[in-house]
Amino acid sequence: MWDHSRGRNIVLLMVTVAGASLCVSLISCSSSKPTQPVSQTEPSTPRRYSLQGGVVSVEKDKQQVVVDHGEITGFMMAMTMGYSVKNPTVLDSLSPEDQITADVVVNGNDVWLENIVVVKKADQSKAKASSDPKKK
């Protein structure tokens, strides 16, 4: 004769064994490589990309320059974007509408510009002519 409490115990045992088997299977599917802490003595190597574009604005309080640039091959499509600079004195030589080249440096989530070179200064004569009352 079949005892209902015995049947219930068998079902519970089967469910428990199935659950334990599933846990063991999931654990064995995880990476077999042990996790290795990142060495503090070996900094990651920053990646560098070439940027060409025009200065839209210089935001000294944010220590950044907004650049309308073409495609940065291997990194991003053409867009207008603000880039940080590590040395804020670099911003002193930049003006809106300057054409520049620079290195975009990417280190993890940190992105900034280095080696900024003004290849063509903004046409200052236009700005002076429009503000000069004698020329009107």
PDB file of C-alpha atoms in Angstrom:
ATOM      1  CA  MET A   1       0.000   0.000   0.000  1.00  0.00           C
ATOM      2  CA  TRP A   2       1.098   3.511  -0.767  1.00  0.00           C
ATOM      3  CA  ASP A   3       1.540   5.829   2.188  1.00  0.00           C
ATOM      4  CA  HIS A   4       0.845   9.482   1.290  1.00  0.00           C
ATOM      5  CA  SER A   5       3.384  10.896   3.760  1.00  0.00           C
ATOM      6  CA  ARG A   6       6.048   8.571   2.360  1.00  0.00           C
ATOM      7  CA  GLY A   7       5.221   9.718  -1.197  1.00  0.00           C
ATOM      8  CA  ARG A   8       5.432  13.355  -0.132  1.00  0.00           C
ATOM      9  CA  ASN A   9       8.863  12.762   1.429  1.00  0.00           C
ATOM     10  CA  ILE A  10      10.097  11.107  -1.784  1.00  0.00           C
ATOM     11  CA  VAL A  11       8.891  14.084  -3.863  1.00  0.00           C
ATOM     12  CA  LEU A  12      10.552  16.565  -1.472  1.00  0.00           C
ATOM     13  CA  LEU A  13      13.774  14.555  -1.614  1.00  0.00           C
ATOM     14  CA  MET A  14      13.690  14.557  -5.429  1.00  0.00           C
ATOM     15  CA  VAL A  15      13.092  18.330  -5.526  1.00  0.00           C
ATOM     16  CA  THR A  16      15.957  18.922  -3.090  1.00  0.00           C
ATOM     17  CA  VAL A  17      18.342  16.708  -5.092  1.00  0.00           C
ATOM     18  CA  ALA A  18      17.305  18.428  -8.345  1.00  0.00           C
ATOM     19  CA  GLY A  19      17.882  21.875  -6.802  1.00  0.00           C
ATOM     20  CA  ALA A  20      21.296  20.868  -5.480  1.00  0.00           C
ATOM     21  CA  SER A  21      22.218  19.422  -8.886  1.00  0.00           C
ATOM     22  CA  LEU A  22      21.197  22.666 -10.580  1.00  0.00           C
ATOM     23  CA  CYS A  23      23.365  24.707  -8.188  1.00  0.00           C
ATOM     24  CA  VAL A  24      26.375  22.452  -8.800  1.00  0.00           C
ATOM     25  CA  SER A  25      25.822  22.700 -12.573  1.00  0.00           C
ATOM     26  CA  LEU A  26      25.658  26.501 -12.483  1.00  0.00           C
ATOM     27  CA  ILE A  27      28.795  26.741 -10.369  1.00  0.00           C
ATOM     28  CA  SER A  28      30.692  24.436 -12.713  1.00  0.00           C
ATOM     29  CA  CYS A  29      29.632  26.551 -15.723  1.00  0.00           C
ATOM     30  CA  SER A  30      31.239  29.663 -14.315  1.00  0.00           C
ATOM     31  CA  SER A  31      34.680  30.744 -15.481  1.00  0.00           C
ATOM     32  CA  SER A  32      37.411  28.297 -14.593  1.00  0.00           C
ATOM     33  CA  LYS A  33      39.916  31.149 -14.418  1.00  0.00           C
ATOM     34  CA  PRO A  34      40.514  32.398 -10.913  1.00  0.00           C
ATOM     35  CA  THR A  35      39.909  36.092 -10.539  1.00  0.00           C
ATOM     36  CA  GLN A  36      43.159  37.982 -10.378  1.00  0.00           C
ATOM     37  CA  PRO A  37      43.376  41.336  -8.654  1.00  0.00           C
ATOM     38  CA  VAL A  38      44.603  44.202 -10.787  1.00  0.00           C
ATOM     39  CA  SER A  39      48.203  44.897  -9.950  1.00  0.00           C
ATOM     40  CA  GLN A  40      48.771  48.361  -8.569  1.00  0.00           C
ATOM     41  CA  THR A  41      52.294  48.374 -10.013  1.00  0.00           C
ATOM     42  CA  GLU A  42      51.128  47.870 -13.615  1.00  0.00           C
ATOM     43  CA  PRO A  43      48.887  50.746 -14.702  1.00  0.00           C
ATOM     44  CA  SER A  44      46.706  50.097 -17.714  1.00  0.00           C
ATOM     45  CA  THR A  45      48.060  51.549 -20.923  1.00  0.00           C
ATOM     46  CA  PRO A  46      45.950  54.474 -22.121  1.00  0.00           C
ATOM     47  CA  ARG A  47      44.715  54.323 -25.715  1.00  0.00           C
ATOM     48  CA  ARG A  48      45.279  57.351 -27.948  1.00  0.00           C
ATOM     49  CA  TYR A  49      43.276  58.568 -30.925  1.00  0.00           C
ATOM     50  CA  SER A  50      43.725  61.533 -33.282  1.00  0.00           C
ATOM     51  CA  LEU A  51      41.128  64.300 -33.253  1.00  0.00           C
ATOM     52  CA  GLN A  52      40.623  67.118 -35.771  1.00  0.00           C
ATOM     53  CA  GLY A  53      37.949  69.713 -35.290  1.00  0.00           C
ATOM     54  CA  GLY A  54      36.832  73.197 -34.407  1.00  0.00           C
ATOM     55  CA  VAL A  55      36.566  74.732 -30.959  1.00  0.00           C
ATOM     56  CA  VAL A  56      32.948  75.543 -30.121  1.00  0.00           C
ATOM     57  CA  SER A  57      33.613  76.915 -26.641  1.00  0.00           C
ATOM     58  CA  VAL A  58      36.212  77.021 -23.908  1.00  0.00           C
ATOM     59  CA  GLU A  59      34.843  76.307 -20.430  1.00  0.00           C
ATOM     60  CA  LYS A  60      37.652  77.176 -18.042  1.00  0.00           C
ATOM     61  CA  ASP A  61      35.471  76.674 -14.949  1.00  0.00           C
ATOM     62  CA  LYS A  62      34.853  73.048 -16.027  1.00  0.00           C
ATOM     63  CA  GLN A  63      38.450  72.643 -17.252  1.00  0.00           C
ATOM     64  CA  GLN A  64      37.231  71.535 -20.663  1.00  0.00           C
ATOM     65  CA  VAL A  65      36.938  72.503 -24.297  1.00  0.00           C
ATOM     66  CA  VAL A  66      33.897  71.734 -26.461  1.00  0.00           C
ATOM     67  CA  VAL A  67      34.972  70.540 -29.907  1.00  0.00           C
ATOM     68  CA  ASP A  68      32.981  69.878 -33.081  1.00  0.00           C
ATOM     69  CA  HIS A  69      35.100  67.081 -34.534  1.00  0.00           C
ATOM     70  CA  GLY A  70      35.065  64.606 -37.360  1.00  0.00           C
ATOM     71  CA  GLU A  71      35.064  60.851 -36.909  1.00  0.00           C
ATOM     72  CA  ILE A  72      37.724  59.585 -34.528  1.00  0.00           C
ATOM     73  CA  THR A  73      38.737  56.385 -36.291  1.00  0.00           C
ATOM     74  CA  GLY A  74      38.408  53.380 -34.034  1.00  0.00           C
ATOM     75  CA  PHE A  75      36.752  55.347 -31.233  1.00  0.00           C
ATOM     76  CA  MET A  76      33.650  57.403 -32.093  1.00  0.00           C
ATOM     77  CA  MET A  77      31.630  59.004 -34.840  1.00  0.00           C
ATOM     78  CA  ALA A  78      31.701  62.713 -35.651  1.00  0.00           C
ATOM     79  CA  MET A  79      30.010  64.867 -33.021  1.00  0.00           C
ATOM     80  CA  THR A  80      30.250  67.926 -30.811  1.00  0.00           C
ATOM     81  CA  MET A  81      31.476  67.026 -27.353  1.00  0.00           C
ATOM     82  CA  GLY A  82      33.188  68.479 -24.304  1.00  0.00           C
ATOM     83  CA  TYR A  83      36.643  67.112 -23.492  1.00  0.00           C
ATOM     84  CA  SER A  84      38.552  67.557 -20.255  1.00  0.00           C
ATOM     85  CA  VAL A  85      42.124  68.763 -20.191  1.00  0.00           C
ATOM     86  CA  LYS A  86      44.573  67.845 -17.433  1.00  0.00           C
ATOM     87  CA  ASN A  87      46.463  71.151 -17.688  1.00  0.00           C
ATOM     88  CA  PRO A  88      44.000  74.081 -17.521  1.00  0.00           C
ATOM     89  CA  THR A  89      46.575  76.600 -18.820  1.00  0.00           C
ATOM     90  CA  VAL A  90      46.203  74.938 -22.244  1.00  0.00           C
ATOM     91  CA  LEU A  91      42.754  76.530 -22.464  1.00  0.00           C
ATOM     92  CA  ASP A  92      44.257  80.051 -22.386  1.00  0.00           C
ATOM     93  CA  SER A  93      45.476  79.720 -25.974  1.00  0.00           C
ATOM     94  CA  LEU A  94      42.142  78.481 -27.363  1.00  0.00           C
ATOM     95  CA  SER A  95      39.273  80.527 -28.793  1.00  0.00           C
ATOM     96  CA  PRO A  96      35.942  79.577 -30.325  1.00  0.00           C
ATOM     97  CA  GLU A  97      36.279  78.788 -34.050  1.00  0.00           C
ATOM     98  CA  ASP A  98      39.956  77.791 -33.742  1.00  0.00           C
ATOM     99  CA  GLN A  99      40.745  74.686 -35.786  1.00  0.00           C
ATOM    100  CA  ILE A 100      42.706  72.179 -33.719  1.00  0.00           C
ATOM    101  CA  THR A 101      44.291  68.758 -33.702  1.00  0.00           C
ATOM    102  CA  ALA A 102      44.737  66.822 -30.483  1.00  0.00           C
ATOM    103  CA  ASP A 103      45.220  63.388 -28.989  1.00  0.00           C
ATOM    104  CA  VAL A 104      42.167  61.889 -27.310  1.00  0.00           C
ATOM    105  CA  VAL A 105      43.473  59.822 -24.408  1.00  0.00           C
ATOM    106  CA  VAL A 106      41.239  57.057 -23.054  1.00  0.00           C
ATOM    107  CA  ASN A 107      42.146  55.311 -19.815  1.00  0.00           C
ATOM    108  CA  GLY A 108      39.224  53.245 -18.558  1.00  0.00           C
ATOM    109  CA  ASN A 109      36.309  55.662 -18.168  1.00  0.00           C
ATOM    110  CA  ASP A 110      38.605  58.699 -18.101  1.00  0.00           C
ATOM    111  CA  VAL A 111      38.815  60.618 -21.415  1.00  0.00           C
ATOM    112  CA  TRP A 112      40.810  63.818 -21.986  1.00  0.00           C
ATOM    113  CA  LEU A 113      42.715  65.792 -24.625  1.00  0.00           C
ATOM    114  CA  GLU A 114      46.481  66.169 -24.825  1.00  0.00           C
ATOM    115  CA  ASN A 115      48.861  67.722 -27.334  1.00  0.00           C
ATOM    116  CA  ILE A 116      46.323  70.308 -28.494  1.00  0.00           C
ATOM    117  CA  VAL A 117      47.664  72.241 -31.486  1.00  0.00           C
ATOM    118  CA  VAL A 118      45.870  75.218 -33.067  1.00  0.00           C
ATOM    119  CA  VAL A 119      46.285  74.663 -36.794  1.00  0.00           C
ATOM    120  CA  LYS A 120      44.211  77.718 -37.748  1.00  0.00           C
ATOM    121  CA  LYS A 121      43.254  80.588 -35.460  1.00  0.00           C
ATOM    122  CA  ALA A 122      39.730  81.944 -35.598  1.00  0.00           C
ATOM    123  CA  ASP A 123      39.354  84.938 -37.908  1.00  0.00           C
ATOM    124  CA  GLN A 124      39.669  87.715 -35.319  1.00  0.00           C
ATOM    125  CA  SER A 125      39.185  90.439 -37.952  1.00  0.00           C
ATOM    126  CA  LYS A 126      35.509  89.435 -38.367  1.00  0.00           C
ATOM    127  CA  ALA A 127      34.909  89.721 -34.654  1.00  0.00           C
ATOM    128  CA  LYS A 128      36.661  93.106 -34.480  1.00  0.00           C
ATOM    129  CA  ALA A 129      34.868  94.473 -37.574  1.00  0.00           C
ATOM    130  CA  SER A 130      31.440  93.590 -36.206  1.00  0.00           C
ATOM    131  CA  SER A 131      32.193  95.256 -32.861  1.00  0.00           C
ATOM    132  CA  ASP A 132      34.015  98.328 -34.262  1.00  0.00           C
ATOM    133  CA  PRO A 133      31.551 101.293 -34.466  1.00  0.00           C
ATOM    134  CA  LYS A 134      33.755 103.056 -37.088  1.00  0.00           C
ATOM    135  CA  LYS A 135      33.223 100.208 -39.577  1.00  0.00           C
ATOM    136  CA  LYS A 136      29.423 100.484 -39.464  1.00  0.00           C
TER     137      LYS A 136
END
